[in-house]
Amino acid sequence: MKSRTFNAKQTTAGALAALMLALTACSGGGGNSNSSNSPSQEPEQSGQTAEGGKQQGGKFNLWLGWTMTVNNDSLIQKYWRENEPFVDVQIESTQGDASTALNLKLNTGGFEDAAIFGRSDVINTSMIRSGTIQPLEQYFNMPDKYPGLASIPKEYLEAMKDKDGHIWSIPTWFDQNPQDPWPGWASLGWFVREDVLEKAGMKKEDLATIEGVETYLQAASQQTDASGNKLIPLGFLSDANDENVILSTFGVSTGTAGGVIPVEKKGEDYQFIYDNPQYKAAYKWMNKMYREGLIDKEAITDKKERYKEKNQSGRTAMNAGGFFNMDAQIWEVLNGPTAPAWYYQTIPYPKVSGVDKIGINQIVNPYPGDDVYISKKSKNLDAILAFFDYSLQPKPEMQQVIDGGPPGTYWDWVDQPLGKWHYIDDNYQQLHDSGDASKKASTTPELYAASSYSNEWYPWWNYEGTDNIAGRQKTIDFTTAIGKMGAIRVAEPYDMVKSEPGSLWEKYLPELENVRKEYKAKLMMAKDDNAFEAAWSEFQSALEKRAHWSELKDEWHQLLSKQFGE
């Protein structure tokens, strides 16, 4: 199943800043008018061959802007070669840091055929400035030849046009119906171990306030795990910004819909995240908990695998953050109380005195989450367009089709289309669900990001296997409950304000992110109240001196007016 955060795609702001500088120097600020700013001549196409009376659409290399285990002989890729869309998709995964890899690729001639990246203004600008990609707007207006591409909602395409009307990527992973969007996986919340809660002599209702949470954490700190080690009272994965849940609890909104900064409308004005006084209050609470030994001492430095291991082994009494970061599979494989993960339950955001409404940490954004760029030097344009025309068919089940083949191959409907589904190939299911990355890669490249989705039907809320394994139902119950807690809303224009080439946001956003990361650690781990106040003062100074915070806010209002007429 796919978490919209899709953390494997995230890139570091510092590296992206270096990337931008390198590419700007390399391309001379955008290339000449005969390259990056003008439609390229259609490259030479690979020949098509007939097999079994059907046309073969050629092959192409697809470079992924994230790391994953690759097996280019997977069953789904074999299906694509031999059946619809008759294209051989050869995948190349990014190794190591994605921005570093992109920098290297673009400065050494670019990628071979096509590349798919999580949507990013920095990456998009870098791709265009490199002069190595081709504009694609003409292919969205050929319904007879490319009906899938022509079906992309026009508002998405209009928003992608540059000043000359060029569209430089194929958008993917968008809602097929922006007027009735799928709400997504609501995964950000508070999670408590009910077995630990019971041993503490408490009930879920006792956690209704932040003071009640503190009482529980104190009690949990005296309990031990199966190995006799003291429990970690509260854990979260700061590397994935899980502390946003705590910020939300204190009334701070942290979500955007691809915009440069989290913002909330206050009357006729707007409040930026770092100007909300509750931002300081939230970190003051985290610092208090940290100093009392109630927050995991490794919360700032932990990586995902280590964090997952702590949760799976039963070392953590309470979690704040995303349950996909916790690793939903640790309970999804269970059918009863056979492991600590079975006892996880979500609770409402605890009440904080003076906070009338929790902050927003997830925004429903129907707009594309990924972009496919095509190299100017590719000789396989037809194959690339054929594949994405296939993957972007406006069918509610299309993400399931791209991930696991069409119904009747390795899965099928239980009784009727768009109802429950189940696997019909035991070998495929055993490999896919083995928990072994290499075995799973032999079944599918998991390219659902190359498709789109629909509120009409979502596969992992309609999987028949969930009926037989109680742990899988827990994930659905979690997301259903969290979705009603008030931390989610639909995107507004101010959530989508983007930087523009040459803007202050393009120049200083990487440093703003560096400042945030640096001082969230200093604030959380300050040794006493005086050190916390000193760190807060330094943070305010760094915002202005290093990130030009006031100037950025002024320009944000200009960009809002320019981009949305507000």
PDB file of C-alpha atoms in Angstrom, residues 71-343:
ATOM      1  CA  ASN A  71      14.249  -7.009 -10.821  1.00  0.00           C
ATOM      2  CA  ASN A  72      13.664  -6.207 -14.474  1.00  0.00           C
ATOM      3  CA  ASP A  73      12.334  -9.710 -15.071  1.00  0.00           C
ATOM      4  CA  SER A  74       9.435  -9.225 -12.662  1.00  0.00           C
ATOM      5  CA  LEU A  75       6.126 -10.853 -13.533  1.00  0.00           C
ATOM      6  CA  ILE A  76       4.387  -7.514 -14.097  1.00  0.00           C
ATOM      7  CA  GLN A  77       7.129  -6.218 -16.405  1.00  0.00           C
ATOM      8  CA  LYS A  78       6.917  -9.503 -18.307  1.00  0.00           C
ATOM      9  CA  TYR A  79       3.174  -8.929 -18.670  1.00  0.00           C
ATOM     10  CA  TRP A  80       3.793  -5.425 -20.039  1.00  0.00           C
ATOM     11  CA  ARG A  81       6.234  -6.823 -22.618  1.00  0.00           C
ATOM     12  CA  GLU A  82       4.027  -9.656 -23.815  1.00  0.00           C
ATOM     13  CA  ASN A  83       0.588  -8.090 -23.382  1.00  0.00           C
ATOM     14  CA  GLU A  84      -0.791  -4.610 -22.973  1.00  0.00           C
ATOM     15  CA  PRO A  85       0.875  -2.136 -23.538  1.00  0.00           C
ATOM     16  CA  PHE A  86       3.535  -4.281 -25.320  1.00  0.00           C
ATOM     17  CA  VAL A  87       6.383  -2.213 -23.878  1.00  0.00           C
ATOM     18  CA  ASP A  88       9.570  -3.414 -22.199  1.00  0.00           C
ATOM     19  CA  VAL A  89      10.071  -1.098 -19.207  1.00  0.00           C
ATOM     20  CA  GLN A  90      13.590  -1.417 -17.821  1.00  0.00           C
ATOM     21  CA  ILE A  91      13.883   0.221 -14.420  1.00  0.00           C
ATOM     22  CA  GLU A  92      16.936   1.867 -12.945  1.00  0.00           C
ATOM     23  CA  SER A  93      16.793   2.782  -9.270  1.00  0.00           C
ATOM     24  CA  THR A  94      18.607   5.685  -7.658  1.00  0.00           C
ATOM     25  CA  GLN A  95      21.428   4.567  -5.420  1.00  0.00           C
ATOM     26  CA  GLY A  96      22.070   6.758  -2.413  1.00  0.00           C
ATOM     27  CA  ASP A  97      20.966  10.363  -2.261  1.00  0.00           C
ATOM     28  CA  ALA A  98      18.570  11.200  -5.094  1.00  0.00           C
ATOM     29  CA  SER A  99      19.620  14.834  -5.487  1.00  0.00           C
ATOM     30  CA  THR A 100      23.293  13.886  -5.725  1.00  0.00           C
ATOM     31  CA  ALA A 101      22.444  11.268  -8.345  1.00  0.00           C
ATOM     32  CA  LEU A 102      20.369  13.799 -10.299  1.00  0.00           C
ATOM     33  CA  ASN A 103      23.174  16.330 -10.164  1.00  0.00           C
ATOM     34  CA  LEU A 104      25.599  13.775 -11.568  1.00  0.00           C
ATOM     35  CA  LYS A 105      23.207  12.642 -14.306  1.00  0.00           C
ATOM     36  CA  LEU A 106      22.342  16.107 -15.545  1.00  0.00           C
ATOM     37  CA  ASN A 107      25.920  17.304 -15.525  1.00  0.00           C
ATOM     38  CA  THR A 108      27.091  14.286 -17.523  1.00  0.00           C
ATOM     39  CA  GLY A 109      24.585  14.449 -20.379  1.00  0.00           C
ATOM     40  CA  GLY A 110      21.339  13.503 -18.664  1.00  0.00           C
ATOM     41  CA  PHE A 111      19.441  10.249 -18.266  1.00  0.00           C
ATOM     42  CA  GLU A 112      18.844   7.781 -21.078  1.00  0.00           C
ATOM     43  CA  ASP A 113      15.084   7.794 -21.737  1.00  0.00           C
ATOM     44  CA  ALA A 114      12.665   8.781 -18.958  1.00  0.00           C
ATOM     45  CA  ALA A 115      12.853   9.683 -15.282  1.00  0.00           C
ATOM     46  CA  ILE A 116      10.119   9.803 -12.650  1.00  0.00           C
ATOM     47  CA  PHE A 117      10.541  11.961  -9.533  1.00  0.00           C
ATOM     48  CA  GLY A 118       8.318  13.114  -6.718  1.00  0.00           C
ATOM     49  CA  ARG A 119       7.014  16.552  -7.646  1.00  0.00           C
ATOM     50  CA  SER A 120       9.446  19.271  -6.633  1.00  0.00           C
ATOM     51  CA  ASP A 121       9.901  22.825  -7.883  1.00  0.00           C
ATOM     52  CA  VAL A 122      13.645  22.486  -7.402  1.00  0.00           C
ATOM     53  CA  ILE A 123      13.839  19.277  -9.429  1.00  0.00           C
ATOM     54  CA  ASN A 124      11.555  20.668 -12.138  1.00  0.00           C
ATOM     55  CA  THR A 125      13.637  23.829 -12.495  1.00  0.00           C
ATOM     56  CA  SER A 126      16.822  21.764 -12.507  1.00  0.00           C
ATOM     57  CA  MET A 127      15.523  19.512 -15.252  1.00  0.00           C
ATOM     58  CA  ILE A 128      14.492  22.439 -17.458  1.00  0.00           C
ATOM     59  CA  ARG A 129      17.672  24.412 -16.890  1.00  0.00           C
ATOM     60  CA  SER A 130      19.822  21.406 -17.748  1.00  0.00           C
ATOM     61  CA  GLY A 131      18.594  21.565 -21.345  1.00  0.00           C
ATOM     62  CA  THR A 132      18.445  17.748 -21.486  1.00  0.00           C
ATOM     63  CA  ILE A 133      14.642  17.212 -21.514  1.00  0.00           C
ATOM     64  CA  GLN A 134      11.977  17.841 -24.118  1.00  0.00           C
ATOM     65  CA  PRO A 135       8.634  19.669 -23.867  1.00  0.00           C
ATOM     66  CA  LEU A 136       5.571  17.431 -24.042  1.00  0.00           C
ATOM     67  CA  GLU A 137       2.481  19.639 -24.332  1.00  0.00           C
ATOM     68  CA  GLN A 138       1.541  18.401 -27.809  1.00  0.00           C
ATOM     69  CA  TYR A 139       0.972  14.831 -26.620  1.00  0.00           C
ATOM     70  CA  PHE A 140      -1.846  15.807 -24.247  1.00  0.00           C
ATOM     71  CA  ASN A 141      -3.957  16.966 -27.191  1.00  0.00           C
ATOM     72  CA  MET A 142      -3.999  13.739 -29.228  1.00  0.00           C
ATOM     73  CA  PRO A 143      -7.073  11.848 -27.943  1.00  0.00           C
ATOM     74  CA  ASP A 144      -7.134   9.538 -30.956  1.00  0.00           C
ATOM     75  CA  LYS A 145      -3.543   8.407 -30.451  1.00  0.00           C
ATOM     76  CA  TYR A 146      -3.066   8.959 -26.692  1.00  0.00           C
ATOM     77  CA  PRO A 147      -6.498   8.880 -25.008  1.00  0.00           C
ATOM     78  CA  GLY A 148      -4.963   8.233 -21.596  1.00  0.00           C
ATOM     79  CA  LEU A 149      -2.762  11.321 -21.765  1.00  0.00           C
ATOM     80  CA  ALA A 150      -5.659  13.360 -23.158  1.00  0.00           C
ATOM     81  CA  SER A 151      -7.820  12.330 -20.185  1.00  0.00           C
ATOM     82  CA  ILE A 152      -5.594  14.086 -17.638  1.00  0.00           C
ATOM     83  CA  PRO A 153      -7.730  16.804 -15.986  1.00  0.00           C
ATOM     84  CA  LYS A 154      -7.030  20.083 -17.744  1.00  0.00           C
ATOM     85  CA  GLU A 155      -6.563  22.044 -14.517  1.00  0.00           C
ATOM     86  CA  TYR A 156      -3.495  19.936 -13.753  1.00  0.00           C
ATOM     87  CA  LEU A 157      -1.981  20.577 -17.165  1.00  0.00           C
ATOM     88  CA  GLU A 158      -2.777  24.293 -17.153  1.00  0.00           C
ATOM     89  CA  ALA A 159      -0.978  24.697 -13.842  1.00  0.00           C
ATOM     90  CA  MET A 160       2.136  23.064 -15.334  1.00  0.00           C
ATOM     91  CA  LYS A 161       2.561  25.417 -18.301  1.00  0.00           C
ATOM     92  CA  ASP A 162       5.520  27.766 -18.310  1.00  0.00           C
ATOM     93  CA  LYS A 163       5.361  31.313 -19.668  1.00  0.00           C
ATOM     94  CA  ASP A 164       5.793  29.993 -23.205  1.00  0.00           C
ATOM     95  CA  GLY A 165       3.042  27.391 -22.834  1.00  0.00           C
ATOM     96  CA  HIS A 166       5.408  24.425 -22.566  1.00  0.00           C
ATOM     97  CA  ILE A 167       4.747  21.437 -20.317  1.00  0.00           C
ATOM     98  CA  TRP A 168       7.965  19.660 -19.398  1.00  0.00           C
ATOM     99  CA  SER A 169       6.704  16.478 -17.782  1.00  0.00           C
ATOM    100  CA  ILE A 170       3.926  13.909 -17.790  1.00  0.00           C
ATOM    101  CA  PRO A 171       2.071  14.295 -14.480  1.00  0.00           C
ATOM    102  CA  THR A 172       1.265  11.090 -12.574  1.00  0.00           C
ATOM    103  CA  TRP A 173      -0.199   9.997  -9.232  1.00  0.00           C
ATOM    104  CA  PHE A 174      -3.107  12.448  -9.316  1.00  0.00           C
ATOM    105  CA  ASP A 175      -6.803  12.169  -8.509  1.00  0.00           C
ATOM    106  CA  GLN A 176      -8.846  11.297 -11.555  1.00  0.00           C
ATOM    107  CA  ASN A 177     -11.672  13.506 -10.291  1.00  0.00           C
ATOM    108  CA  PRO A 178     -10.381  16.673  -8.579  1.00  0.00           C
ATOM    109  CA  GLN A 179     -13.957  17.657  -7.740  1.00  0.00           C
ATOM    110  CA  ASP A 180     -14.429  14.557  -5.571  1.00  0.00           C
ATOM    111  CA  PRO A 181     -10.940  13.677  -4.336  1.00  0.00           C
ATOM    112  CA  TRP A 182      -9.878  10.546  -2.499  1.00  0.00           C
ATOM    113  CA  PRO A 183      -9.063  11.610   1.079  1.00  0.00           C
ATOM    114  CA  GLY A 184      -5.925   9.485   1.229  1.00  0.00           C
ATOM    115  CA  TRP A 185      -4.363   7.529   4.032  1.00  0.00           C
ATOM    116  CA  ALA A 186      -4.752   9.469   7.249  1.00  0.00           C
ATOM    117  CA  SER A 187      -1.753   8.098   9.120  1.00  0.00           C
ATOM    118  CA  LEU A 188      -0.545  10.881  11.428  1.00  0.00           C
ATOM    119  CA  GLY A 189      -1.640  10.477  15.011  1.00  0.00           C
ATOM    120  CA  TRP A 190      -0.980   9.254  18.553  1.00  0.00           C
ATOM    121  CA  PHE A 191      -0.649   5.511  19.216  1.00  0.00           C
ATOM    122  CA  VAL A 192      -0.633   3.787  22.584  1.00  0.00           C
ATOM    123  CA  ARG A 193       0.130   0.215  23.616  1.00  0.00           C
ATOM    124  CA  GLU A 194      -3.035  -0.950  25.383  1.00  0.00           C
ATOM    125  CA  ASP A 195      -1.162  -3.669  27.279  1.00  0.00           C
ATOM    126  CA  VAL A 196       1.203  -1.074  28.733  1.00  0.00           C
ATOM    127  CA  LEU A 197      -1.717   1.256  29.443  1.00  0.00           C
ATOM    128  CA  GLU A 198      -3.512  -1.500  31.346  1.00  0.00           C
ATOM    129  CA  LYS A 199      -0.420  -2.291  33.440  1.00  0.00           C
ATOM    130  CA  ALA A 200      -0.233   1.415  34.284  1.00  0.00           C
ATOM    131  CA  GLY A 201      -3.766   1.182  35.682  1.00  0.00           C
ATOM    132  CA  MET A 202      -5.091   3.621  33.087  1.00  0.00           C
ATOM    133  CA  LYS A 203      -7.663   3.714  30.278  1.00  0.00           C
ATOM    134  CA  LYS A 204      -7.669   5.432  26.879  1.00  0.00           C
ATOM    135  CA  GLU A 205      -9.980   8.086  28.299  1.00  0.00           C
ATOM    136  CA  ASP A 206      -7.211   9.083  30.708  1.00  0.00           C
ATOM    137  CA  LEU A 207      -5.163  10.238  27.716  1.00  0.00           C
ATOM    138  CA  ALA A 208      -7.662  12.912  26.663  1.00  0.00           C
ATOM    139  CA  THR A 209      -5.359  15.722  27.810  1.00  0.00           C
ATOM    140  CA  ILE A 210      -1.644  16.355  27.393  1.00  0.00           C
ATOM    141  CA  GLU A 211      -1.354  16.116  31.171  1.00  0.00           C
ATOM    142  CA  GLY A 212      -2.887  12.657  31.012  1.00  0.00           C
ATOM    143  CA  VAL A 213      -0.321  11.688  28.392  1.00  0.00           C
ATOM    144  CA  GLU A 214       2.462  12.891  30.682  1.00  0.00           C
ATOM    145  CA  THR A 215       1.088  10.763  33.534  1.00  0.00           C
ATOM    146  CA  TYR A 216       1.035   7.726  31.258  1.00  0.00           C
ATOM    147  CA  LEU A 217       4.573   8.330  30.023  1.00  0.00           C
ATOM    148  CA  GLN A 218       5.824   8.523  33.612  1.00  0.00           C
ATOM    149  CA  ALA A 219       4.107   5.238  34.450  1.00  0.00           C
ATOM    150  CA  ALA A 220       5.294   3.539  31.261  1.00  0.00           C
ATOM    151  CA  SER A 221       8.893   4.546  31.971  1.00  0.00           C
ATOM    152  CA  GLN A 222       8.846   2.156  34.954  1.00  0.00           C
ATOM    153  CA  GLN A 223       7.794  -0.852  32.892  1.00  0.00           C
ATOM    154  CA  THR A 224      10.116  -3.268  31.074  1.00  0.00           C
ATOM    155  CA  ASP A 225       9.993  -5.170  27.804  1.00  0.00           C
ATOM    156  CA  ALA A 226      10.307  -8.938  27.344  1.00  0.00           C
ATOM    157  CA  SER A 227      14.088  -8.678  27.698  1.00  0.00           C
ATOM    158  CA  GLY A 228      13.895  -6.767  30.959  1.00  0.00           C
ATOM    159  CA  ASN A 229      14.877  -3.396  29.471  1.00  0.00           C
ATOM    160  CA  LYS A 230      13.028  -0.248  30.532  1.00  0.00           C
ATOM    161  CA  LEU A 231      10.415   0.809  27.978  1.00  0.00           C
ATOM    162  CA  ILE A 232      10.877   3.898  25.836  1.00  0.00           C
ATOM    163  CA  PRO A 233       7.906   6.016  26.967  1.00  0.00           C
ATOM    164  CA  LEU A 234       7.397   8.059  23.754  1.00  0.00           C
ATOM    165  CA  GLY A 235       8.970   7.394  20.377  1.00  0.00           C
ATOM    166  CA  PHE A 236       8.770   9.158  17.027  1.00  0.00           C
ATOM    167  CA  LEU A 237      10.841   9.309  13.856  1.00  0.00           C
ATOM    168  CA  SER A 238      12.116  12.859  13.589  1.00  0.00           C
ATOM    169  CA  ASP A 239      13.915  11.929  10.371  1.00  0.00           C
ATOM    170  CA  ALA A 240      10.414  11.735   8.841  1.00  0.00           C
ATOM    171  CA  ASN A 241       9.198  14.836  10.739  1.00  0.00           C
ATOM    172  CA  ASP A 242       6.924  12.777  12.985  1.00  0.00           C
ATOM    173  CA  GLU A 243       7.039  15.540  15.590  1.00  0.00           C
ATOM    174  CA  ASN A 244       4.547  17.346  13.334  1.00  0.00           C
ATOM    175  CA  VAL A 245       1.861  15.384  15.196  1.00  0.00           C
ATOM    176  CA  ILE A 246       2.954  17.038  18.440  1.00  0.00           C
ATOM    177  CA  LEU A 247       2.997  20.442  16.737  1.00  0.00           C
ATOM    178  CA  SER A 248      -0.553  19.780  15.507  1.00  0.00           C
ATOM    179  CA  THR A 249      -1.608  18.861  19.031  1.00  0.00           C
ATOM    180  CA  PHE A 250      -0.459  22.308  20.138  1.00  0.00           C
ATOM    181  CA  GLY A 251      -2.410  23.994  17.325  1.00  0.00           C
ATOM    182  CA  VAL A 252       0.352  24.402  14.738  1.00  0.00           C
ATOM    183  CA  SER A 253      -0.428  23.543  11.105  1.00  0.00           C
ATOM    184  CA  THR A 254       2.386  21.760   9.305  1.00  0.00           C
ATOM    185  CA  GLY A 255       0.736  20.589   6.072  1.00  0.00           C
ATOM    186  CA  THR A 256       1.005  22.001   2.574  1.00  0.00           C
ATOM    187  CA  ALA A 257      -0.242  20.915  -0.814  1.00  0.00           C
ATOM    188  CA  GLY A 258       3.093  21.366  -2.533  1.00  0.00           C
ATOM    189  CA  GLY A 259       3.465  24.967  -1.386  1.00  0.00           C
ATOM    190  CA  VAL A 260       6.682  26.431  -0.081  1.00  0.00           C
ATOM    191  CA  ILE A 261       5.587  26.838   3.557  1.00  0.00           C
ATOM    192  CA  PRO A 262       2.738  25.780   5.886  1.00  0.00           C
ATOM    193  CA  VAL A 263       0.293  28.666   6.274  1.00  0.00           C
ATOM    194  CA  GLU A 264      -3.109  29.081   7.900  1.00  0.00           C
ATOM    195  CA  LYS A 265      -5.607  31.818   7.136  1.00  0.00           C
ATOM    196  CA  LYS A 266      -6.477  33.960  10.152  1.00  0.00           C
ATOM    197  CA  GLY A 267      -9.360  36.263   9.276  1.00  0.00           C
ATOM    198  CA  GLU A 268      -8.148  38.355   6.367  1.00  0.00           C
ATOM    199  CA  ASP A 269      -4.494  37.618   7.054  1.00  0.00           C
ATOM    200  CA  TYR A 270      -2.210  34.587   6.995  1.00  0.00           C
ATOM    201  CA  GLN A 271      -0.139  33.045   9.775  1.00  0.00           C
ATOM    202  CA  PHE A 272       3.132  31.341   8.846  1.00  0.00           C
ATOM    203  CA  ILE A 273       4.231  28.294  10.797  1.00  0.00           C
ATOM    204  CA  TYR A 274       7.228  29.833  12.570  1.00  0.00           C
ATOM    205  CA  ASP A 275       5.198  32.891  13.617  1.00  0.00           C
ATOM    206  CA  ASN A 276       2.649  30.789  15.501  1.00  0.00           C
ATOM    207  CA  PRO A 277       3.461  31.156  19.224  1.00  0.00           C
ATOM    208  CA  GLN A 278       2.343  27.574  19.727  1.00  0.00           C
ATOM    209  CA  TYR A 279       5.358  26.444  17.689  1.00  0.00           C
ATOM    210  CA  LYS A 280       7.539  27.455  20.595  1.00  0.00           C
ATOM    211  CA  ALA A 281       5.078  25.974  23.119  1.00  0.00           C
ATOM    212  CA  ALA A 282       5.173  22.595  21.358  1.00  0.00           C
ATOM    213  CA  TYR A 283       8.956  22.417  21.421  1.00  0.00           C
ATOM    214  CA  LYS A 284       8.955  23.619  25.030  1.00  0.00           C
ATOM    215  CA  TRP A 285       6.819  20.581  25.888  1.00  0.00           C
ATOM    216  CA  MET A 286       9.029  18.245  23.869  1.00  0.00           C
ATOM    217  CA  ASN A 287      12.108  19.635  25.600  1.00  0.00           C
ATOM    218  CA  LYS A 288      10.497  19.039  29.007  1.00  0.00           C
ATOM    219  CA  MET A 289       9.661  15.453  28.087  1.00  0.00           C
ATOM    220  CA  TYR A 290      13.143  14.907  26.662  1.00  0.00           C
ATOM    221  CA  ARG A 291      14.872  16.199  29.778  1.00  0.00           C
ATOM    222  CA  GLU A 292      12.687  13.970  31.961  1.00  0.00           C
ATOM    223  CA  GLY A 293      13.679  10.931  29.924  1.00  0.00           C
ATOM    224  CA  LEU A 294      10.168  10.440  28.536  1.00  0.00           C
ATOM    225  CA  ILE A 295      11.067  10.919  24.854  1.00  0.00           C
ATOM    226  CA  ASP A 296      13.407   8.471  23.164  1.00  0.00           C
ATOM    227  CA  LYS A 297      16.917   9.908  23.395  1.00  0.00           C
ATOM    228  CA  GLU A 298      17.529   8.705  19.833  1.00  0.00           C
ATOM    229  CA  ALA A 299      14.394  10.302  18.356  1.00  0.00           C
ATOM    230  CA  ILE A 300      16.391  12.973  16.507  1.00  0.00           C
ATOM    231  CA  THR A 301      19.056  10.630  15.123  1.00  0.00           C
ATOM    232  CA  ASP A 302      17.154   7.374  14.497  1.00  0.00           C
ATOM    233  CA  LYS A 303      16.708   6.091  10.968  1.00  0.00           C
ATOM    234  CA  LYS A 304      13.641   4.222   9.798  1.00  0.00           C
ATOM    235  CA  GLU A 305      14.874   0.647  10.159  1.00  0.00           C
ATOM    236  CA  ARG A 306      16.096   1.195  13.712  1.00  0.00           C
ATOM    237  CA  TYR A 307      12.840   2.905  14.646  1.00  0.00           C
ATOM    238  CA  LYS A 308      10.794   0.055  13.176  1.00  0.00           C
ATOM    239  CA  GLU A 309      12.842  -2.500  15.084  1.00  0.00           C
ATOM    240  CA  LYS A 310      12.087  -0.770  18.378  1.00  0.00           C
ATOM    241  CA  ASN A 311       8.371  -0.868  17.653  1.00  0.00           C
ATOM    242  CA  GLN A 312       8.362  -4.461  16.487  1.00  0.00           C
ATOM    243  CA  SER A 313      10.317  -5.702  19.502  1.00  0.00           C
ATOM    244  CA  GLY A 314       7.962  -3.981  21.916  1.00  0.00           C
ATOM    245  CA  ARG A 315      10.362  -1.402  23.310  1.00  0.00           C
ATOM    246  CA  THR A 316       8.048   1.596  22.829  1.00  0.00           C
ATOM    247  CA  ALA A 317       5.013   2.417  24.994  1.00  0.00           C
ATOM    248  CA  MET A 318       3.591   5.262  22.889  1.00  0.00           C
ATOM    249  CA  ASN A 319       4.243   6.736  19.437  1.00  0.00           C
ATOM    250  CA  ALA A 320       3.480  10.084  17.843  1.00  0.00           C
ATOM    251  CA  GLY A 321       3.706  10.356  14.074  1.00  0.00           C
ATOM    252  CA  GLY A 322       2.841   8.316  11.012  1.00  0.00           C
ATOM    253  CA  PHE A 323       1.916   4.680  11.435  1.00  0.00           C
ATOM    254  CA  PHE A 324       3.607   3.819   8.160  1.00  0.00           C
ATOM    255  CA  ASN A 325       6.849   5.030   9.742  1.00  0.00           C
ATOM    256  CA  MET A 326       6.134   2.728  12.673  1.00  0.00           C
ATOM    257  CA  ASP A 327       5.722  -0.003  10.002  1.00  0.00           C
ATOM    258  CA  ALA A 328       2.120  -1.118   9.650  1.00  0.00           C
ATOM    259  CA  GLN A 329       3.286  -4.602   8.684  1.00  0.00           C
ATOM    260  CA  ILE A 330       4.258  -5.339  12.275  1.00  0.00           C
ATOM    261  CA  TRP A 331       0.546  -5.686  13.097  1.00  0.00           C
ATOM    262  CA  GLU A 332      -0.810  -6.486   9.632  1.00  0.00           C
ATOM    263  CA  VAL A 333       0.714  -9.984   9.774  1.00  0.00           C
ATOM    264  CA  LEU A 334      -0.940 -10.736  13.129  1.00  0.00           C
ATOM    265  CA  ASN A 335      -4.244 -12.472  13.779  1.00  0.00           C
ATOM    266  CA  GLY A 336      -4.256 -12.097  17.528  1.00  0.00           C
ATOM    267  CA  PRO A 337      -2.241 -11.019  20.600  1.00  0.00           C
ATOM    268  CA  THR A 338       0.957 -12.840  19.673  1.00  0.00           C
ATOM    269  CA  ALA A 339       3.282  -9.816  19.552  1.00  0.00           C
ATOM    270  CA  PRO A 340       3.491  -6.342  21.134  1.00  0.00           C
ATOM    271  CA  ALA A 341       2.318  -4.625  17.929  1.00  0.00           C
ATOM    272  CA  TRP A 342      -1.107  -6.227  18.337  1.00  0.00           C
ATOM    273  CA  TYR A 343      -1.840  -3.901  21.249  1.00  0.00           C
TER     274      TYR A 343
END
